[in-house]
mmCIF file of C-alpha atoms and ligand atoms in Angstrom:
data_model
loop_
_atom_site.group_PDB
_atom_site.id
_atom_site.type_symbol
_atom_site.label_atom_id
_atom_site.label_comp_id
_atom_site.label_asym_id
_atom_site.label_seq_id
_atom_site.Cartn_x
_atom_site.Cartn_y
_atom_site.Cartn_z
ATOM 1 C CA MET A 1 0.000 0.000 0.000
ATOM 2 C CA ILE A 2 1.175 3.509 -0.830
ATOM 3 C CA ILE A 3 0.029 6.403 1.368
ATOM 4 C CA VAL A 4 0.574 9.892 -0.037
ATOM 5 C CA LEU A 5 0.676 12.566 2.673
ATOM 6 C CA LYS A 6 -0.512 16.137 2.302
ATOM 7 C CA PRO A 7 2.139 18.841 1.753
ATOM 8 C CA GLN A 8 3.787 20.129 4.933
ATOM 9 C CA THR A 9 2.810 17.112 7.023
ATOM 10 C CA SER A 10 5.041 16.834 10.084
ATOM 11 C CA LYS A 11 7.370 13.898 10.717
ATOM 12 C CA ALA A 12 5.369 13.166 13.903
ATOM 13 C CA ASP A 13 2.158 12.649 11.872
ATOM 14 C CA ALA A 14 4.018 10.352 9.498
ATOM 15 C CA ASP A 15 5.464 8.395 12.418
ATOM 16 C CA GLU A 16 2.024 7.793 13.884
ATOM 17 C CA ILE A 17 0.966 6.060 10.658
ATOM 18 C CA LEU A 18 4.262 4.177 10.302
ATOM 19 C CA GLN A 19 3.856 2.801 13.833
ATOM 20 C CA LEU A 20 0.356 1.529 13.034
ATOM 21 C CA ILE A 21 1.698 -0.229 9.921
ATOM 22 C CA GLU A 22 4.503 -1.829 11.914
ATOM 23 C CA ALA A 23 2.147 -2.897 14.710
ATOM 24 C CA ARG A 24 0.135 -4.899 12.152
ATOM 25 C CA GLY A 25 3.236 -6.811 11.081
ATOM 26 C CA LEU A 26 3.918 -5.012 7.797
ATOM 27 C CA LYS A 27 7.149 -3.316 6.861
ATOM 28 C CA PRO A 28 6.767 0.507 7.057
ATOM 29 C CA LEU A 29 8.572 2.656 4.482
ATOM 30 C CA TYR A 30 9.272 6.372 4.860
ATOM 31 C CA MET A 31 9.980 8.198 1.588
ATOM 32 C CA PRO A 32 10.282 11.983 2.091
ATOM 33 C CA GLY A 33 10.200 13.971 -1.168
ATOM 34 C CA ILE A 34 10.771 17.654 -1.955
ATOM 35 C CA GLU A 35 7.060 18.494 -1.986
ATOM 36 C CA ARG A 36 5.394 15.440 -0.516
ATOM 37 C CA THR A 37 6.133 12.539 1.738
ATOM 38 C CA VAL A 38 5.047 9.091 0.671
ATOM 39 C CA LEU A 39 4.680 6.145 3.055
ATOM 40 C CA GLY A 40 4.647 2.493 2.104
ATOM 41 C CA ALA A 41 3.356 -0.663 3.770
ATOM 42 C CA LEU A 42 4.965 -3.859 2.508
ATOM 43 C CA GLY A 43 3.268 -7.150 3.306
ATOM 44 C CA ASP A 44 -0.204 -8.606 3.472
ATOM 45 C CA GLU A 45 -2.498 -5.592 3.045
ATOM 46 C CA ARG A 46 -5.472 -7.558 4.353
ATOM 47 C CA LYS A 47 -4.043 -7.017 7.833
ATOM 48 C CA LEU A 48 -4.698 -3.294 7.354
ATOM 49 C CA ALA A 49 -8.297 -3.812 6.219
ATOM 50 C CA ASN A 50 -9.974 -2.096 9.182
ATOM 51 C CA LEU A 51 -7.515 0.813 9.395
ATOM 52 C CA ASN A 52 -9.040 3.646 7.432
ATOM 53 C CA PHE A 53 -5.908 5.617 6.516
ATOM 54 C CA SER A 54 -7.776 8.002 4.218
ATOM 55 C CA ALA A 55 -9.582 9.361 7.306
ATOM 56 C CA PHE A 56 -6.317 10.651 8.784
ATOM 57 C CA PRO A 57 -6.066 14.461 8.387
ATOM 58 C CA ALA A 58 -2.464 14.110 7.150
ATOM 59 C CA VAL A 59 -3.349 11.659 4.370
ATOM 60 C CA ASP A 60 -4.048 12.828 0.843
ATOM 61 C CA GLU A 61 -4.425 9.524 -1.000
ATOM 62 C CA VAL A 62 -4.260 5.780 -0.326
ATOM 63 C CA LYS A 63 -3.375 3.425 -3.163
ATOM 64 C CA PRO A 64 -3.619 -0.300 -2.544
ATOM 65 C CA ILE A 65 -1.029 -2.362 -4.430
ATOM 66 C CA LEU A 66 -2.979 -5.581 -4.327
ATOM 67 C CA SER A 67 -6.272 -5.557 -6.200
ATOM 68 C CA SER A 68 -9.564 -5.584 -4.272
ATOM 69 C CA TYR A 69 -10.242 -9.092 -5.597
ATOM 70 C CA LYS A 70 -7.893 -11.734 -4.244
ATOM 71 C CA MET A 71 -8.661 -15.377 -4.907
ATOM 72 C CA VAL A 72 -9.602 -14.829 -8.550
ATOM 73 C CA SER A 73 -6.409 -12.877 -9.272
ATOM 74 C CA ARG A 74 -3.180 -14.021 -10.909
ATOM 75 C CA GLU A 75 -1.308 -12.584 -7.937
ATOM 76 C CA PHE A 76 -3.028 -15.243 -5.842
ATOM 77 C CA LYS A 77 -2.576 -18.104 -8.349
ATOM 78 C CA SER A 78 -0.287 -17.664 -11.312
ATOM 79 C CA GLU A 79 -1.140 -20.794 -13.311
ATOM 80 C CA ASN A 80 -4.366 -21.071 -15.356
ATOM 81 C CA THR A 81 -7.301 -22.778 -13.701
ATOM 82 C CA VAL A 82 -8.467 -25.669 -15.859
ATOM 83 C CA LEU A 83 -11.981 -27.004 -15.236
ATOM 84 C CA ASN A 84 -12.754 -30.602 -16.065
ATOM 85 C CA ILE A 85 -16.378 -30.978 -17.126
ATOM 86 C CA ASN A 86 -17.015 -34.707 -17.645
ATOM 87 C CA GLY A 87 -13.704 -34.998 -19.476
ATOM 88 C CA VAL A 88 -13.921 -31.661 -21.350
ATOM 89 C CA ASN A 89 -11.158 -29.330 -20.167
ATOM 90 C CA ILE A 90 -11.895 -25.602 -20.092
ATOM 91 C CA GLY A 91 -8.974 -23.204 -19.694
ATOM 92 C CA GLY A 92 -6.334 -25.585 -21.049
ATOM 93 C CA ASP A 93 -4.799 -25.585 -24.519
ATOM 94 C CA ARG A 94 -7.990 -26.744 -26.214
ATOM 95 C CA PHE A 95 -10.558 -24.129 -27.276
ATOM 96 C CA VAL A 96 -14.038 -25.109 -26.093
ATOM 97 C CA VAL A 97 -17.295 -24.584 -27.966
ATOM 98 C CA MET A 98 -20.580 -24.577 -26.047
ATOM 99 C CA ALA A 99 -23.598 -24.383 -28.318
ATOM 100 C CA GLY A 100 -27.340 -24.899 -28.353
ATOM 101 C CA PRO A 101 -30.581 -22.980 -28.349
ATOM 102 C CA CYS A 102 -31.244 -19.871 -26.314
ATOM 103 C CA SER A 103 -34.266 -21.589 -24.721
ATOM 104 C CA VAL A 104 -35.236 -25.215 -24.441
ATOM 105 C CA GLU A 105 -38.554 -25.300 -26.323
ATOM 106 C CA SER A 106 -39.387 -28.960 -26.982
ATOM 107 C CA PRO A 107 -37.659 -32.366 -26.981
ATOM 108 C CA GLU A 108 -37.532 -32.303 -30.800
ATOM 109 C CA GLN A 109 -36.023 -28.818 -30.993
ATOM 110 C CA LEU A 110 -33.384 -29.674 -28.393
ATOM 111 C CA GLN A 111 -32.556 -33.028 -29.941
ATOM 112 C CA SER A 112 -32.105 -31.481 -33.351
ATOM 113 C CA ALA A 113 -29.845 -28.719 -31.931
ATOM 114 C CA ALA A 114 -27.836 -31.271 -29.933
ATOM 115 C CA GLU A 115 -27.306 -33.401 -33.025
ATOM 116 C CA ALA A 116 -25.882 -30.368 -34.847
ATOM 117 C CA VAL A 117 -23.599 -29.577 -31.910
ATOM 118 C CA VAL A 118 -22.237 -33.148 -31.907
ATOM 119 C CA GLU A 119 -21.988 -33.385 -35.693
ATOM 120 C CA TYR A 120 -19.960 -30.202 -36.102
ATOM 121 C CA GLY A 121 -17.746 -30.672 -33.064
ATOM 122 C CA GLY A 122 -19.162 -28.636 -30.169
ATOM 123 C CA GLN A 123 -18.317 -30.091 -26.769
ATOM 124 C CA ILE A 124 -21.007 -28.749 -24.437
ATOM 125 C CA LEU A 125 -24.768 -28.280 -24.957
ATOM 126 C CA ARG A 126 -26.377 -25.032 -23.840
ATOM 127 C CA GLY A 127 -30.095 -24.365 -23.350
ATOM 128 C CA GLY A 128 -32.095 -22.196 -20.965
ATOM 129 C CA ALA A 129 -34.944 -23.701 -18.958
ATOM 130 C CA PHE A 130 -35.295 -20.724 -16.611
ATOM 131 C CA LYS A 131 -35.196 -17.612 -18.787
ATOM 132 C CA PRO A 132 -34.612 -14.134 -17.374
ATOM 133 C CA ARG A 133 -36.574 -12.005 -19.843
ATOM 134 C CA THR A 134 -36.711 -8.238 -20.105
ATOM 135 C CA SER A 135 -40.492 -8.325 -20.524
ATOM 136 C CA PRO A 136 -42.806 -10.282 -18.225
ATOM 137 C CA TYR A 137 -44.910 -11.110 -21.300
ATOM 138 C CA SER A 138 -42.064 -12.920 -23.097
ATOM 139 C CA PHE A 139 -41.539 -16.690 -22.915
ATOM 140 C CA GLN A 140 -40.108 -17.433 -19.471
ATOM 141 C CA GLY A 141 -38.772 -20.934 -20.149
ATOM 142 C CA LEU A 142 -40.119 -24.417 -19.421
ATOM 143 C CA GLY A 143 -38.659 -24.646 -15.907
ATOM 144 C CA GLU A 144 -38.101 -28.162 -14.571
ATOM 145 C CA GLU A 145 -39.705 -29.715 -17.651
ATOM 146 C CA GLY A 146 -36.966 -28.017 -19.680
ATOM 147 C CA LEU A 147 -34.317 -29.404 -17.328
ATOM 148 C CA GLN A 148 -35.707 -32.895 -17.926
ATOM 149 C CA MET A 149 -35.428 -32.349 -21.684
ATOM 150 C CA LEU A 150 -31.812 -31.312 -21.190
ATOM 151 C CA GLN A 151 -31.200 -34.493 -19.203
ATOM 152 C CA GLN A 152 -32.605 -36.578 -22.046
ATOM 153 C CA ALA A 153 -30.561 -34.665 -24.639
ATOM 154 C CA LYS A 154 -27.438 -35.259 -22.553
ATOM 155 C CA LYS A 155 -28.213 -38.983 -22.444
ATOM 156 C CA ASP A 156 -28.750 -39.138 -26.216
ATOM 157 C CA SER A 157 -25.850 -36.907 -27.274
ATOM 158 C CA GLY A 158 -23.270 -37.542 -24.542
ATOM 159 C CA LEU A 159 -22.769 -33.763 -24.237
ATOM 160 C CA PRO A 160 -22.456 -32.148 -20.809
ATOM 161 C CA ILE A 161 -25.097 -29.503 -20.119
ATOM 162 C CA ILE A 162 -24.821 -25.814 -19.256
ATOM 163 C CA THR A 163 -28.027 -24.119 -18.128
ATOM 164 C CA GLU A 164 -28.971 -20.968 -16.253
ATOM 165 C CA VAL A 165 -30.093 -20.682 -12.657
ATOM 166 C CA VAL A 166 -31.941 -17.444 -11.913
ATOM 167 C CA SER A 167 -32.832 -17.794 -8.251
ATOM 168 C CA SER A 168 -31.068 -18.944 -5.098
ATOM 169 C CA SER A 169 -34.109 -21.113 -4.299
ATOM 170 C CA ASP A 170 -33.618 -23.080 -7.555
ATOM 171 C CA VAL A 171 -29.926 -23.883 -7.076
ATOM 172 C CA ASP A 172 -30.445 -27.376 -5.605
ATOM 173 C CA LEU A 173 -32.910 -28.265 -8.353
ATOM 174 C CA VAL A 174 -30.753 -27.018 -11.243
ATOM 175 C CA CYS A 175 -27.669 -28.726 -9.758
ATOM 176 C CA GLN A 176 -29.454 -32.077 -10.160
ATOM 177 C CA TYR A 177 -29.410 -31.586 -13.951
ATOM 178 C CA ALA A 178 -26.589 -29.193 -14.851
ATOM 179 C CA ASP A 179 -22.930 -29.988 -15.421
ATOM 180 C CA ILE A 180 -22.313 -26.220 -15.441
ATOM 181 C CA LEU A 181 -24.542 -23.618 -13.826
ATOM 182 C CA GLN A 182 -24.834 -20.367 -15.721
ATOM 183 C CA ILE A 183 -25.290 -17.142 -13.798
ATOM 184 C CA GLY A 184 -26.723 -14.726 -16.330
ATOM 185 C CA ALA A 185 -25.764 -11.131 -16.987
ATOM 186 C CA ARG A 186 -28.796 -9.768 -15.154
ATOM 187 C CA ASN A 187 -27.866 -11.715 -12.046
ATOM 188 C CA MET A 188 -24.136 -11.037 -11.909
ATOM 189 C CA GLN A 189 -24.603 -8.947 -8.783
ATOM 190 C CA ASN A 190 -27.357 -11.012 -7.178
ATOM 191 C CA TYR A 191 -25.301 -11.710 -4.078
ATOM 192 C CA ARG A 192 -27.719 -14.216 -2.531
ATOM 193 C CA LEU A 193 -27.557 -16.242 -5.733
ATOM 194 C CA LEU A 194 -23.755 -15.942 -5.776
ATOM 195 C CA ARG A 195 -23.634 -17.172 -2.164
ATOM 196 C CA ALA A 196 -25.968 -20.096 -2.934
ATOM 197 C CA VAL A 197 -23.929 -21.127 -5.994
ATOM 198 C CA GLY A 198 -20.718 -20.567 -4.016
ATOM 199 C CA SER A 199 -21.793 -23.170 -1.529
ATOM 200 C CA CYS A 200 -22.581 -25.871 -4.101
ATOM 201 C CA ARG A 201 -19.937 -27.885 -5.939
ATOM 202 C CA THR A 202 -21.234 -27.650 -9.506
ATOM 203 C CA PRO A 203 -18.945 -25.709 -11.875
ATOM 204 C CA VAL A 204 -20.247 -22.302 -12.845
ATOM 205 C CA MET A 205 -19.999 -19.795 -15.677
ATOM 206 C CA LEU A 206 -20.498 -16.228 -14.460
ATOM 207 C CA LYS A 207 -21.585 -13.767 -17.150
ATOM 208 C CA ARG A 208 -20.642 -10.122 -17.018
ATOM 209 C CA GLY A 209 -23.508 -7.730 -16.361
ATOM 210 C CA PRO A 210 -24.310 -5.422 -19.302
ATOM 211 C CA SER A 211 -23.054 -2.384 -17.369
ATOM 212 C CA ALA A 212 -20.611 -4.033 -14.991
ATOM 213 C CA THR A 213 -16.988 -3.033 -14.741
ATOM 214 C CA LEU A 214 -14.395 -5.787 -14.834
ATOM 215 C CA GLU A 215 -13.590 -5.150 -11.186
ATOM 216 C CA GLU A 216 -17.261 -5.738 -10.331
ATOM 217 C CA LEU A 217 -17.235 -8.946 -12.381
ATOM 218 C CA LEU A 218 -14.103 -10.187 -10.625
ATOM 219 C CA LEU A 219 -15.537 -9.301 -7.225
ATOM 220 C CA ALA A 220 -18.733 -11.198 -8.088
ATOM 221 C CA ALA A 221 -16.552 -14.212 -8.980
ATOM 222 C CA GLU A 222 -14.724 -13.688 -5.686
ATOM 223 C CA TYR A 223 -18.042 -14.406 -3.880
ATOM 224 C CA LEU A 224 -18.128 -17.846 -5.542
ATOM 225 C CA LEU A 225 -14.547 -18.710 -4.601
ATOM 226 C CA ASP A 226 -14.973 -17.275 -1.130
ATOM 227 C CA GLY A 227 -17.989 -19.568 -0.699
ATOM 228 C CA GLY A 228 -15.821 -22.569 -1.542
ATOM 229 C CA ASN A 229 -16.710 -23.108 -5.217
ATOM 230 C CA SER A 230 -13.472 -22.723 -7.163
ATOM 231 C CA GLU A 231 -14.806 -24.284 -10.390
ATOM 232 C CA VAL A 232 -15.550 -20.928 -11.965
ATOM 233 C CA MET A 233 -15.217 -19.450 -15.452
ATOM 234 C CA LEU A 234 -15.999 -15.920 -16.557
ATOM 235 C CA CYS A 235 -17.988 -14.896 -19.629
ATOM 236 C CA GLU A 236 -17.842 -11.668 -21.619
ATOM 237 C CA ARG A 237 -21.281 -11.289 -23.253
ATOM 238 C CA GLY A 238 -21.260 -7.711 -24.440
ATOM 239 C CA VAL A 239 -21.908 -4.447 -22.690
ATOM 240 C CA ARG A 240 -24.420 -1.709 -23.301
ATOM 241 C CA SER A 241 -22.941 1.115 -25.376
ATOM 242 C CA PHE A 242 -24.037 4.251 -27.231
ATOM 243 C CA GLU A 243 -24.128 2.281 -30.495
ATOM 244 C CA THR A 244 -27.613 1.319 -31.681
ATOM 245 C CA SER A 245 -26.720 -0.778 -34.751
ATOM 246 C CA TYR A 246 -26.473 -3.926 -32.653
ATOM 247 C CA ARG A 247 -27.791 -5.187 -29.345
ATOM 248 C CA ASN A 248 -24.602 -5.129 -27.273
ATOM 249 C CA MET A 249 -20.932 -4.420 -27.826
ATOM 250 C CA LEU A 250 -18.744 -7.488 -27.282
ATOM 251 C CA ASP A 251 -15.872 -6.104 -25.230
ATOM 252 C CA LEU A 252 -12.845 -8.019 -26.433
ATOM 253 C CA ASN A 253 -10.538 -5.788 -24.403
ATOM 254 C CA ALA A 254 -12.167 -7.554 -21.463
ATOM 255 C CA VAL A 255 -11.118 -10.973 -22.747
ATOM 256 C CA ALA A 256 -7.459 -9.978 -22.985
ATOM 257 C CA PHE A 257 -7.569 -8.029 -19.713
ATOM 258 C CA LEU A 258 -9.277 -10.782 -17.715
ATOM 259 C CA LYS A 259 -6.823 -13.345 -19.052
ATOM 260 C CA GLN A 260 -3.973 -11.213 -17.702
ATOM 261 C CA ARG A 261 -5.523 -10.394 -14.332
ATOM 262 C CA SER A 262 -7.260 -13.645 -13.471
ATOM 263 C CA HIS A 263 -6.377 -17.344 -13.590
ATOM 264 C CA LEU A 264 -10.012 -18.278 -14.333
ATOM 265 C CA PRO A 265 -11.000 -19.445 -17.834
ATOM 266 C CA ILE A 266 -12.606 -16.760 -20.025
ATOM 267 C CA ILE A 267 -15.462 -17.560 -22.391
ATOM 268 C CA ALA A 268 -16.871 -15.167 -25.003
ATOM 269 C CA ASP A 269 -20.540 -15.065 -25.980
ATOM 270 C CA PRO A 270 -20.744 -13.481 -29.445
ATOM 271 C CA SER A 271 -24.474 -14.314 -29.689
ATOM 272 C CA HIS A 272 -25.592 -11.971 -26.902
ATOM 273 C CA GLY A 273 -22.486 -9.847 -27.511
ATOM 274 C CA THR A 274 -23.804 -8.818 -30.928
ATOM 275 C CA GLY A 275 -27.471 -9.815 -31.034
ATOM 276 C CA ILE A 276 -27.249 -10.292 -34.813
ATOM 277 C CA HIS A 277 -26.639 -13.712 -36.357
ATOM 278 C CA ASP A 278 -24.418 -12.402 -39.198
ATOM 279 C CA LEU A 279 -22.019 -10.887 -36.664
ATOM 280 C CA VAL A 280 -21.677 -13.981 -34.497
ATOM 281 C CA ALA A 281 -19.037 -15.829 -36.540
ATOM 282 C CA PRO A 282 -16.684 -12.864 -37.110
ATOM 283 C CA MET A 283 -16.804 -11.964 -33.415
ATOM 284 C CA ALA A 284 -16.346 -15.590 -32.361
ATOM 285 C CA LEU A 285 -13.143 -15.677 -34.445
ATOM 286 C CA ALA A 286 -12.045 -12.341 -32.989
ATOM 287 C CA ALA A 287 -12.649 -13.654 -29.455
ATOM 288 C CA ALA A 288 -10.465 -16.677 -30.198
ATOM 289 C CA ALA A 289 -7.737 -14.342 -31.445
ATOM 290 C CA ALA A 290 -8.068 -12.204 -28.295
ATOM 291 C CA GLY A 291 -7.270 -15.252 -26.171
ATOM 292 C CA ALA A 292 -10.679 -16.566 -25.080
ATOM 293 C CA ASP A 293 -10.658 -20.131 -23.787
ATOM 294 C CA GLY A 294 -13.871 -20.840 -25.643
ATOM 295 C CA ILE A 295 -17.185 -19.508 -26.863
ATOM 296 C CA ILE A 296 -20.831 -20.053 -26.062
ATOM 297 C CA VAL A 297 -23.081 -19.628 -29.102
ATOM 298 C CA GLU A 298 -26.772 -19.996 -29.748
ATOM 299 C CA VAL A 299 -27.715 -22.598 -32.368
ATOM 300 C CA HIS A 300 -31.336 -23.374 -33.248
ATOM 301 C CA PRO A 301 -32.718 -25.763 -35.898
ATOM 302 C CA ASP A 302 -35.239 -23.107 -36.974
ATOM 303 C CA PRO A 303 -34.138 -19.665 -35.708
ATOM 304 C CA ILE A 304 -37.020 -17.808 -37.379
ATOM 305 C CA HIS A 305 -39.478 -19.575 -35.087
ATOM 306 C CA ALA A 306 -37.324 -19.448 -31.948
ATOM 307 C CA MET A 307 -39.194 -18.466 -28.778
ATOM 308 C CA SER A 308 -36.362 -16.184 -27.644
ATOM 309 C CA ASP A 309 -33.450 -14.378 -29.286
ATOM 310 C CA ALA A 310 -34.563 -15.387 -32.810
ATOM 311 C CA GLN A 311 -32.404 -12.723 -34.475
ATOM 312 C CA GLN A 312 -29.097 -13.963 -33.096
ATOM 313 C CA GLN A 313 -29.332 -17.752 -33.264
ATOM 314 C CA LEU A 314 -27.224 -19.631 -35.818
ATOM 315 C CA THR A 315 -28.678 -22.306 -38.071
ATOM 316 C CA PRO A 316 -26.871 -25.664 -37.982
ATOM 317 C CA GLU A 317 -25.315 -24.711 -41.354
ATOM 318 C CA ASP A 318 -24.019 -21.386 -39.982
ATOM 319 C CA PHE A 319 -22.619 -23.265 -37.007
ATOM 320 C CA SER A 320 -20.896 -25.787 -39.254
ATOM 321 C CA ARG A 321 -19.189 -22.932 -41.184
ATOM 322 C CA LEU A 322 -18.109 -21.257 -37.955
ATOM 323 C CA MET A 323 -16.544 -24.496 -36.709
ATOM 324 C CA GLN A 324 -14.618 -24.839 -39.971
ATOM 325 C CA GLN A 325 -13.316 -21.287 -39.619
ATOM 326 C CA LEU A 326 -12.291 -21.891 -36.008
ATOM 327 C CA ARG A 327 -10.459 -25.046 -37.067
ATOM 328 C CA ALA A 328 -8.568 -22.977 -39.624
ATOM 329 C CA ILE A 329 -7.471 -20.168 -37.314
ATOM 330 C CA LEU A 330 -6.933 -21.805 -33.925
ATOM 331 C CA PRO A 331 -3.721 -23.649 -34.859
ATOM 332 C CA CYS A 332 -2.237 -20.282 -35.932
ATOM 333 C CA LEU A 333 -2.946 -19.091 -32.384
ATOM 334 C CA GLY A 334 -1.210 -22.093 -30.871
ATOM 335 C CA ARG A 335 -4.494 -23.596 -29.782
ATOM 336 C CA LYS A 336 -6.198 -26.899 -30.494
ATOM 337 C CA ILE A 337 -9.923 -27.370 -30.952
HETATM 338 C C1 PEP B 1 -28.465 -16.613 -22.157
HETATM 339 O O1 PEP B 1 -27.298 -17.038 -22.250
HETATM 340 O O2 PEP B 1 -29.442 -17.239 -22.556
HETATM 341 C C2 PEP B 1 -28.692 -15.275 -21.582
HETATM 342 C C3 PEP B 1 -29.891 -14.907 -21.130
HETATM 343 O O3 PEP B 1 -27.603 -14.514 -21.600
HETATM 344 P P1 PEP B 1 -27.279 -13.141 -20.815
HETATM 345 O O4 PEP B 1 -27.461 -13.436 -19.369
HETATM 346 O O5 PEP B 1 -25.857 -12.890 -21.199
HETATM 347 O O6 PEP B 1 -28.224 -12.109 -21.340
HETATM 348 MN MN1 MN B 2 -30.356 -15.908 -25.526
#
């Protein structure tokens, strides 16, 4: 921690702070300058957590050296976290593709989507049974019936399942079906849900809120790790911007930044990140180039009649083309698929 003192602060005021730092077991540093004096505290800053240095009259500014998030940071763990989902590694050298419909609509729809995912080489099946919708009049998902359809599709296809949980009271239920729990963008800062998912042992993909900063995303992930669930991946799914030509702006800076700052796997969602099916493939390729560990994309056998997100879902043919393009570029990036 760096503590910048106000001009003309006396040595006695500085000493008072230095003694407090020393008393907590950190190494105090005294760095007098021509105009300002700067103090340092070397060691575990958590020991200073309840000392509010900025409230001291002599203190101008306090700058922590360690980030506010801890367990999710690379400072805490330098090697990449690799999740093993029924034999599919996420965060390792293989790029992972999760695909499937936005919503589970019927056994036939899901089966047909799952067949396309298997045929073209996706490794994980997505599908929402509990749907957080902007309008209360939109399709809200099939609930447990949808989870049962996912279970059947998993049995038939062999693909592990990722599906969203929207409420802390549903966590136990969704855990009975899901190989990965999805916490959606709207719920990134639902701290009761984060606590409930933190205390279960099912792997989880945490999506970034549409207006959340990366620090807020990492702190939300910190809740999961703090609760004891370390099987966590992050997902960039686009943020709200001033641009109106597309639904969201996929923030690929975030992919590169999160990869540097955190050991957790990073997934990109170019479906929600663009909201337009023609933009999904180019942005999926861009996300791979930016260093994402995988993508989650919406694939529907008949997007025109989809009950949610019709405009952004890929047809099986679109998905097949995207997989071919990924196979072409990933080796150039030193990555397998
Ligand atoms: C989804 O993946 O179906 C979804 C609702 O995404 P988001 O939470 O990113 O809007
Ligand atoms: Mn969707």
